[in-house]
Amino acid sequence: MSGGNLPGTPVSGVRLGGPRAAFVWGLGVAVYFTAITYRTSLGVAGIDAADRFHINASALSTFSILQLLVYAGMQIPVGLLVDRWGTKKVLTLGIVLFTTGQFAFALSGSYVMALAARALLGCGDAMTFISVLRLGSNWFPPRRGPLIAQVAALFGMAGNLLTTLVLARLLAAFGWTPTFAGSAALGVLVLVLVLVFLKDRPEAPAPSAPAPAAAPGPEPVRERGYVRRQLAEAWREPGTRLGMWVHFTTQFPGMVFLLLWGMPFLVEAQGRTRAEAGTLLTVVVLSNMAIGLVYGQVIARHHSARAPIALGTVLATAAVWAMVLCWPGRAPLWALVLMCVVLGACGPGSMIGFDFARPANPPERQGTASGIVNIGGFTASMTTLLAVGVLLDATGDEYRIAFASVFVLQALGTAQILRLRGRAHRRERERVVASRVEAVHVPV
């Protein structure tokens, strides 16, 4: 039975894995890379945006809040679209939207126009990651799921690296409009590649062979109640809800730091130069990429390590956050570096949420379940971005008080993880036992 899970061997008559799978999946990852580059571009341009649009901290945070609000609100609709349309159509629409949003942001001369551009960008961005997860499940064996998801996130974070290393320098050298307009060319390139080369799933065997495709493809579902049933069945699974809370609790500290408030905090509260702050943001990204590989390998080999790793990530993040905020005066460089290294674990930790939802749902419901999970971290990020902006304005830029809002959401999420983990584990074990019985008693 296990031989069917090896890359390049037939699974239901279709070969999963191999160079072609890597190429097609890599195209999806390139789209996600581009979306992350656009999503995080404001993280290195926050101070410039405040000057360009003459806005305060609360108004500045509204950029990212609106972007994440649109992103989070689109997750369930996108999950349903992926399950019905397939990945190519959804990714194509996403590219058109986020590229248009990035170009409009480059030309924005008013705060309102810039907000509209970021909302459009967030809408397109929302269509990428769930599509990439589904693409990976269509082209690779199920046992590769945790590693494939972490590697996708790793390459996505490389987009953040491009932002901190390249976009920040281009912004300083060429200014607002040339930098953001020029970056939109990357979206045009990936759009062409997707239209020409991307396929939803491996080709089915020749008509003489009886085997079906590797994974159920999208079907035109027209019966009434489809959307409600998909959502209800996905939410009913404890693994889906546990995945959402893991994503909620682990992702947002690193997201808030990279997306908007890291640069102002390091420059204004910690007295670092913009170059030093950019380097520290790069440390977060590099740490994210390295830790993602480790988490993916460990979880692929030891499924029971999911919850301990997720909870350990939350605990470590809270500890370093508290250390820097409670440091008398400005924290030393080594403490800031340590904080950035640990914050790099937030992204890989959030990916564990999908590892809880994936085995809890059948292939035809994977997009919907992934959308529910993905809502978690972005809801927490959006809430924290708003809280930090409001508290900064209320306290006269007192970052210690504003950043302490992180602990409230971490406590809420940790309580939910502890409440659901036992139920999800029992349900998953029941599924494994049932599938083994079916494999023994059903002839093949």
Coordinates of C-alpha atoms in Angstrom, one line a residue:
M1 CA 0.0 0.0 0.0
S2 CA 2.8 2.4 0.9
G3 CA 4.4 2.2 -2.5
G4 CA 1.7 4.3 -4.0
N5 CA 2.8 7.2 -2.0
L6 CA 6.3 7.4 -3.5
P7 CA 6.9 10.2 -6.0
G8 CA 6.7 9.0 -9.5
T9 CA 4.7 5.9 -8.7
P10 CA 1.0 5.4 -9.8
V11 CA -1.7 6.5 -7.4
S12 CA -5.0 5.6 -8.9
G13 CA -3.3 5.4 -12.2
V14 CA -1.7 8.9 -12.1
R15 CA 1.9 9.5 -11.3
L16 CA 2.4 11.9 -8.4
G17 CA 5.5 13.9 -7.7
G18 CA 8.6 14.1 -9.9
P19 CA 10.1 17.0 -12.0
R20 CA 6.8 18.0 -13.8
A21 CA 5.0 18.2 -10.5
A22 CA 7.8 20.4 -9.1
F23 CA 7.6 22.6 -12.2
V24 CA 3.9 23.1 -12.1
W25 CA 3.7 23.6 -8.4
G26 CA 6.7 26.0 -8.7
L27 CA 4.6 28.2 -10.9
G28 CA 2.0 28.4 -8.2
V29 CA 4.6 29.2 -5.7
A30 CA 6.0 32.0 -8.0
V31 CA 2.5 33.6 -7.9
Y32 CA 2.5 33.4 -4.1
F33 CA 6.1 34.9 -4.0
T34 CA 4.8 37.9 -6.0
A35 CA 1.8 38.3 -3.8
I36 CA 3.9 38.3 -0.7
T37 CA 6.3 40.9 -2.3
Y38 CA 3.3 43.2 -2.9
R39 CA 1.7 42.5 0.5
T40 CA 4.8 43.4 2.5
S41 CA 5.9 46.3 0.4
L42 CA 4.2 48.7 2.8
G43 CA 6.4 47.3 5.6
V44 CA 9.4 49.1 4.3
A45 CA 7.4 52.2 3.1
G46 CA 5.4 53.0 6.2
I47 CA 7.3 56.1 7.1
D48 CA 7.3 57.2 3.4
A49 CA 3.5 56.6 3.3
A50 CA 2.9 58.7 6.4
D51 CA 4.8 61.6 4.8
R52 CA 3.3 61.1 1.3
F53 CA -0.4 61.1 2.5
H54 CA 0.1 63.2 5.7
I55 CA -1.4 60.7 8.0
N56 CA -1.0 59.6 11.7
A57 CA -0.3 56.1 13.1
S58 CA -4.0 55.1 13.2
A59 CA -4.5 56.1 9.6
L60 CA -1.3 54.4 8.6
S61 CA -2.4 51.1 10.2
T62 CA -5.6 51.4 8.3
F63 CA -3.7 50.5 5.1
S64 CA -2.7 47.1 6.4
I65 CA -6.0 46.6 8.4
L66 CA -8.1 47.1 5.2
Q67 CA -5.8 44.9 3.2
L68 CA -6.0 42.1 5.8
L69 CA -9.8 42.6 6.3
V70 CA -10.3 42.0 2.6
Y71 CA -7.9 39.1 2.7
A72 CA -9.6 37.4 5.7
G73 CA -13.0 38.1 4.3
M74 CA -12.1 36.5 1.0
Q75 CA -10.7 33.2 2.5
I76 CA -14.0 31.2 2.6
P77 CA -15.2 32.4 -0.8
V78 CA -11.8 31.7 -2.3
G79 CA -11.8 28.2 -0.7
L80 CA -15.2 27.5 -2.3
L81 CA -14.0 28.9 -5.6
V82 CA -10.9 26.6 -5.6
D83 CA -13.0 23.6 -4.8
R84 CA -15.4 24.5 -7.7
W85 CA -13.2 26.2 -10.4
G86 CA -9.8 24.7 -9.8
T87 CA -6.5 26.5 -9.1
K88 CA -5.6 27.9 -12.5
K89 CA -8.7 30.1 -12.9
V90 CA -8.5 31.4 -9.3
L91 CA -4.7 32.1 -9.5
T92 CA -5.2 34.0 -12.8
L93 CA -7.9 36.2 -11.3
G94 CA -5.7 36.7 -8.2
I95 CA -2.7 37.9 -10.3
V96 CA -4.8 40.4 -12.3
L97 CA -6.2 41.8 -9.1
F98 CA -3.0 42.2 -7.0
T99 CA -1.0 43.5 -10.0
T100 CA -3.6 46.1 -10.7
G101 CA -3.7 47.0 -7.0
Q102 CA 0.1 47.4 -6.8
F103 CA 0.2 49.6 -9.9
A104 CA -2.7 51.7 -8.6
F105 CA -0.8 52.1 -5.3
A106 CA 2.2 53.5 -7.3
L107 CA 0.0 56.2 -8.8
S108 CA -2.0 57.1 -5.8
G109 CA -1.9 60.7 -4.9
S110 CA -4.5 60.6 -2.2
Y111 CA -5.1 58.6 0.9
V112 CA -8.5 57.3 -0.3
M113 CA -7.1 56.1 -3.6
A114 CA -4.2 54.4 -1.9
L115 CA -6.7 52.6 0.4
A116 CA -8.7 51.4 -2.6
A117 CA -5.5 50.1 -4.2
R118 CA -4.5 48.2 -1.1
A119 CA -8.0 46.6 -0.8
L120 CA -7.7 45.4 -4.4
L121 CA -4.3 44.1 -3.7
G122 CA -5.6 42.2 -0.6
C123 CA -8.4 40.7 -2.7
G124 CA -5.9 39.3 -5.2
D125 CA -3.5 38.2 -2.5
A126 CA -6.3 36.2 -0.9
M127 CA -6.5 33.9 -3.9
T128 CA -2.9 32.7 -3.9
F129 CA -2.0 30.6 -0.9
I130 CA -5.1 28.3 -0.8
S131 CA -4.7 27.7 -4.5
V132 CA -1.0 26.7 -4.0
L133 CA -2.0 24.3 -1.2
R134 CA -4.6 22.7 -3.4
L135 CA -2.1 22.5 -6.3
G136 CA 0.4 20.7 -4.0
S137 CA -2.2 18.2 -2.9
N138 CA -3.1 17.5 -6.6
W139 CA 0.5 16.9 -7.7
F140 CA 2.2 15.3 -4.7
P141 CA 1.6 12.3 -2.5
P142 CA -0.4 13.0 0.7
R143 CA 2.6 12.2 3.0
R144 CA 4.4 15.1 1.5
G145 CA 1.7 17.6 2.6
P146 CA 3.4 19.1 5.6
L147 CA 6.8 19.6 3.8
I148 CA 5.1 21.0 0.7
A149 CA 3.2 23.5 2.7
Q150 CA 6.2 24.7 4.6
V151 CA 8.3 25.0 1.4
A152 CA 5.6 27.0 -0.2
A153 CA 5.6 29.3 2.7
L154 CA 9.4 29.4 2.6
F155 CA 9.4 30.6 -1.0
G156 CA 6.7 33.1 -0.1
M157 CA 8.9 34.5 2.6
A158 CA 11.6 35.0 -0.1
G159 CA 9.2 37.6 -1.5
N160 CA 9.4 39.3 1.9
L161 CA 13.2 39.1 1.6
L162 CA 13.0 40.8 -1.8
T163 CA 11.0 43.6 -0.1
T164 CA 13.4 44.2 2.7
L165 CA 16.6 43.8 0.6
V166 CA 15.6 45.3 -2.8
L167 CA 12.4 47.2 -2.6
A168 CA 13.6 49.3 0.3
R169 CA 16.7 50.3 -1.5
L170 CA 14.9 51.1 -4.7
L171 CA 12.4 53.2 -2.8
A172 CA 15.3 55.2 -1.3
A173 CA 17.0 55.6 -4.7
F174 CA 14.1 56.2 -7.1
G175 CA 11.1 57.3 -5.0
W176 CA 7.6 56.1 -4.6
T177 CA 6.0 55.9 -8.1
P178 CA 8.9 54.3 -10.1
T179 CA 9.5 51.7 -7.4
F180 CA 5.9 50.5 -7.0
A181 CA 5.1 50.8 -10.7
G182 CA 8.2 48.9 -11.6
S183 CA 7.4 46.1 -9.2
A184 CA 4.1 45.5 -10.9
A185 CA 6.0 44.1 -13.9
L186 CA 6.6 41.0 -11.9
G187 CA 2.9 40.4 -11.7
V188 CA 2.6 40.6 -15.5
L189 CA 5.4 38.0 -15.9
V190 CA 3.8 35.4 -13.6
L191 CA 0.5 36.0 -15.3
V192 CA 1.9 35.0 -18.7
L193 CA 3.7 31.9 -17.2
V194 CA 0.5 30.7 -15.4
L195 CA -1.7 31.1 -18.5
V196 CA 0.8 29.2 -20.7
F197 CA 2.1 26.4 -18.4
L198 CA 0.0 25.8 -15.3
K199 CA -2.3 22.8 -15.1
D200 CA -4.7 22.0 -12.2
R201 CA -3.7 18.4 -11.9
P202 CA -1.7 15.6 -13.6
E203 CA -3.2 14.3 -16.8
A204 CA -5.4 11.2 -16.5
P205 CA -4.1 8.0 -18.1
A206 CA -5.0 7.0 -21.6
P207 CA -8.7 6.0 -22.1
S208 CA -7.8 2.3 -22.1
A209 CA -6.7 2.6 -18.5
P210 CA -9.5 2.5 -15.9
A211 CA -7.8 4.7 -13.3
P212 CA -9.2 8.2 -12.4
A213 CA -7.2 11.3 -11.7
A214 CA -5.0 11.7 -8.7
A215 CA -7.4 14.0 -6.8
P216 CA -11.0 14.9 -7.4
G217 CA -11.1 17.9 -9.7
P218 CA -13.5 20.8 -9.5
E219 CA -17.0 19.9 -10.6
P220 CA -19.8 22.2 -11.5
V221 CA -21.9 21.8 -8.4
R222 CA -25.3 23.2 -8.9
E223 CA -27.4 21.7 -6.1
R224 CA -28.9 24.1 -3.6
G225 CA -27.2 24.4 -0.2
Y226 CA -23.7 23.5 -1.6
V227 CA -22.0 26.5 0.0
R228 CA -23.7 26.1 3.4
R229 CA -23.0 22.3 3.4
Q230 CA -19.4 22.7 2.5
L231 CA -18.9 25.3 5.3
A232 CA -20.9 23.3 7.9
E233 CA -19.1 20.0 7.2
A234 CA -15.6 21.7 7.3
W235 CA -16.4 23.6 10.5
R236 CA -17.9 20.5 12.2
E237 CA -14.4 18.8 12.1
P238 CA -12.4 19.6 15.3
G239 CA -9.3 19.5 13.2
T240 CA -10.5 22.4 11.1
R241 CA -11.2 24.5 14.2
L242 CA -8.0 23.6 15.9
G243 CA -6.1 24.5 12.7
M244 CA -7.8 27.9 12.6
W245 CA -6.8 28.6 16.3
V246 CA -3.2 27.4 15.7
H247 CA -3.0 29.8 12.7
F248 CA -4.6 32.6 14.8
T249 CA -2.2 32.3 17.7
T250 CA 1.1 31.7 16.0
Q251 CA 1.1 33.9 12.9
F252 CA 0.2 37.4 14.0
P253 CA 3.2 38.6 16.0
G254 CA 5.5 38.1 13.1
M255 CA 3.0 39.4 10.6
V256 CA 2.3 42.6 12.5
F257 CA 6.1 43.2 12.9
L258 CA 6.9 42.6 9.2
L259 CA 3.8 44.1 7.6
L260 CA 3.9 47.5 9.2
W261 CA 5.1 48.1 12.8
G262 CA 8.5 46.6 12.8
M263 CA 10.3 49.4 11.0
P264 CA 8.7 52.2 13.1
F265 CA 9.3 50.3 16.3
L266 CA 13.0 49.7 15.6
V267 CA 13.6 53.3 14.4
E268 CA 11.5 55.4 16.7
A269 CA 11.4 53.3 19.9
Q270 CA 14.8 51.5 19.7
G271 CA 16.8 54.2 18.1
R272 CA 18.1 52.1 15.2
T273 CA 18.9 53.6 11.8
R274 CA 16.7 52.6 8.9
A275 CA 19.5 50.5 7.5
E276 CA 19.8 48.6 10.8
A277 CA 16.1 48.2 11.0
G278 CA 16.0 46.8 7.5
T279 CA 18.7 44.3 8.4
L280 CA 16.7 43.2 11.4
L281 CA 13.6 42.7 9.4
T282 CA 15.7 40.6 7.0
V283 CA 16.7 38.4 10.0
V284 CA 13.0 37.7 10.6
V285 CA 12.6 36.6 7.0
L286 CA 15.8 34.4 6.9
S287 CA 14.8 32.8 10.2
N288 CA 11.4 32.1 8.9
M289 CA 12.8 30.3 5.9
A290 CA 15.2 28.2 7.9
I291 CA 12.7 27.3 10.6
G292 CA 10.1 26.4 8.0
L293 CA 12.4 23.7 6.6
V294 CA 13.0 22.3 10.0
Y295 CA 9.3 22.3 11.0
G296 CA 8.3 20.7 7.7
Q297 CA 10.8 17.8 8.0
V298 CA 10.0 17.2 11.7
I299 CA 6.2 17.1 11.2
A300 CA 6.4 15.0 8.1
R301 CA 8.2 12.4 10.2
H302 CA 6.5 12.8 13.5
H303 CA 2.9 13.8 13.2
S304 CA 2.4 13.9 16.9
A305 CA 4.9 16.9 17.1
R306 CA 2.4 19.3 15.6
A307 CA 0.7 20.6 18.8
P308 CA 3.9 20.8 20.9
I309 CA 5.7 22.7 18.2
A310 CA 2.8 25.1 17.8
L311 CA 2.5 25.7 21.5
G312 CA 6.3 26.0 21.9
T313 CA 6.3 28.7 19.1
V314 CA 3.7 30.7 21.0
L315 CA 5.6 30.5 24.3
A316 CA 8.9 31.5 22.8
T317 CA 7.3 34.4 20.9
A318 CA 5.7 35.7 24.1
A319 CA 8.9 35.3 26.0
V320 CA 11.1 37.4 23.6
W321 CA 8.4 39.9 23.1
A322 CA 8.1 40.5 26.9
M323 CA 11.9 40.6 27.2
V324 CA 12.3 43.4 24.7
L325 CA 9.3 45.4 25.9
C326 CA 10.3 45.2 29.6
W327 CA 14.0 46.0 28.9
P328 CA 14.9 49.3 30.8
G329 CA 15.5 51.9 28.1
R330 CA 16.4 50.6 24.6
A331 CA 17.1 46.9 24.2
P332 CA 20.6 45.9 23.2
L333 CA 21.3 44.7 19.6
W334 CA 21.6 41.0 20.7
A335 CA 18.2 41.1 22.3
L336 CA 16.6 42.6 19.1
V337 CA 18.4 40.0 17.0
L338 CA 17.1 37.2 19.3
M339 CA 13.6 38.6 19.0
C340 CA 13.7 38.7 15.2
V341 CA 15.0 35.1 15.1
V342 CA 12.1 33.9 17.2
L343 CA 9.6 36.0 15.3
G344 CA 10.8 34.1 12.3
A345 CA 9.1 31.0 13.7
C346 CA 5.6 32.6 13.6
G347 CA 5.1 31.9 9.9
P348 CA 6.2 28.2 10.0
G349 CA 4.2 27.8 13.2
S350 CA 1.0 29.0 11.5
M351 CA 1.4 26.4 8.7
I352 CA 0.9 23.7 11.3
G353 CA -2.8 24.8 11.3
F354 CA -3.2 23.4 7.8
D355 CA -1.6 20.1 9.0
F356 CA -4.5 19.7 11.4
A357 CA -7.2 20.6 8.9
R358 CA -5.8 18.6 5.9
P359 CA -6.4 15.0 7.4
A360 CA -9.7 16.1 8.8
N361 CA -11.3 16.9 5.4
P362 CA -11.7 15.0 2.1
P363 CA -10.0 16.3 -1.0
E364 CA -13.2 18.0 -2.4
R365 CA -13.4 20.1 0.8
Q366 CA -9.7 21.0 1.2
G367 CA -10.1 24.5 -0.3
T368 CA -13.0 25.4 2.0
A369 CA -11.2 24.0 5.1
S370 CA -7.9 25.8 4.2
G371 CA -9.9 29.1 3.9
I372 CA -11.3 28.7 7.4
V373 CA -7.8 28.0 8.8
N374 CA -6.3 30.9 6.9
I375 CA -8.9 33.3 8.4
G376 CA -7.4 32.8 11.9
G377 CA -4.0 34.4 11.6
F378 CA -5.1 37.3 9.4
T379 CA -8.0 38.1 11.8
A380 CA -5.5 38.2 14.7
S381 CA -3.1 40.3 12.6
M382 CA -5.8 42.8 11.6
T383 CA -7.0 43.1 15.2
T384 CA -3.5 43.7 16.5
L385 CA -2.6 46.2 13.7
L386 CA -5.6 48.3 14.7
A387 CA -4.9 48.0 18.5
V388 CA -1.3 49.1 18.1
G389 CA -2.2 52.1 15.9
V390 CA -5.0 53.2 18.3
L391 CA -2.8 52.7 21.4
L392 CA 0.1 54.6 19.9
D393 CA -2.1 57.6 19.2
A394 CA -3.7 57.4 22.6
T395 CA -0.4 57.1 24.6
G396 CA 1.8 59.4 22.6
D397 CA 3.8 56.7 20.7
E398 CA 4.4 54.5 23.7
Y399 CA 5.3 51.3 22.0
R400 CA 5.6 49.3 25.2
I401 CA 1.9 49.7 25.9
A402 CA 0.8 49.3 22.3
F403 CA 2.8 46.1 21.7
A404 CA 1.5 44.6 24.9
S405 CA -1.8 44.0 23.1
V406 CA -0.1 40.9 21.5
F407 CA -0.4 39.0 24.8
V408 CA -4.2 39.3 24.9
L409 CA -4.6 37.5 21.6
Q410 CA -2.0 34.9 22.5
A411 CA -3.8 34.0 25.7
L412 CA -7.1 33.7 23.9
G413 CA -5.7 31.5 21.1
T414 CA -3.7 29.3 23.5
A415 CA -6.8 28.5 25.5
Q416 CA -8.7 27.4 22.4
I417 CA -5.8 25.2 21.2
L418 CA -5.7 23.5 24.6
R419 CA -9.5 23.0 24.5
L420 CA -9.6 21.5 21.0
R421 CA -6.4 19.5 20.7
G422 CA -7.7 16.3 22.5
R423 CA -10.9 16.2 20.5
A424 CA -9.1 16.7 17.2
H425 CA -6.6 14.0 18.0
R426 CA -9.3 11.5 18.9
R427 CA -11.2 12.3 15.7
E428 CA -8.1 11.9 13.6
R429 CA -7.2 8.6 15.2
E430 CA -10.7 7.3 14.5
R431 CA -10.3 8.2 10.8
V432 CA -6.9 6.4 10.6
V433 CA -8.4 3.2 12.1
A434 CA -11.4 3.4 9.8
S435 CA -9.2 3.8 6.7
R436 CA -7.0 0.8 7.7
V437 CA -10.1 -1.4 8.2
E438 CA -11.4 -0.3 4.8
A439 CA -8.1 -1.0 3.2
V440 CA -8.1 -4.5 4.6
H441 CA -11.7 -5.5 3.8
V442 CA -12.4 -3.7 0.6
P443 CA -11.0 -5.5 -2.5
V444 CA -8.9 -3.4 -4.8

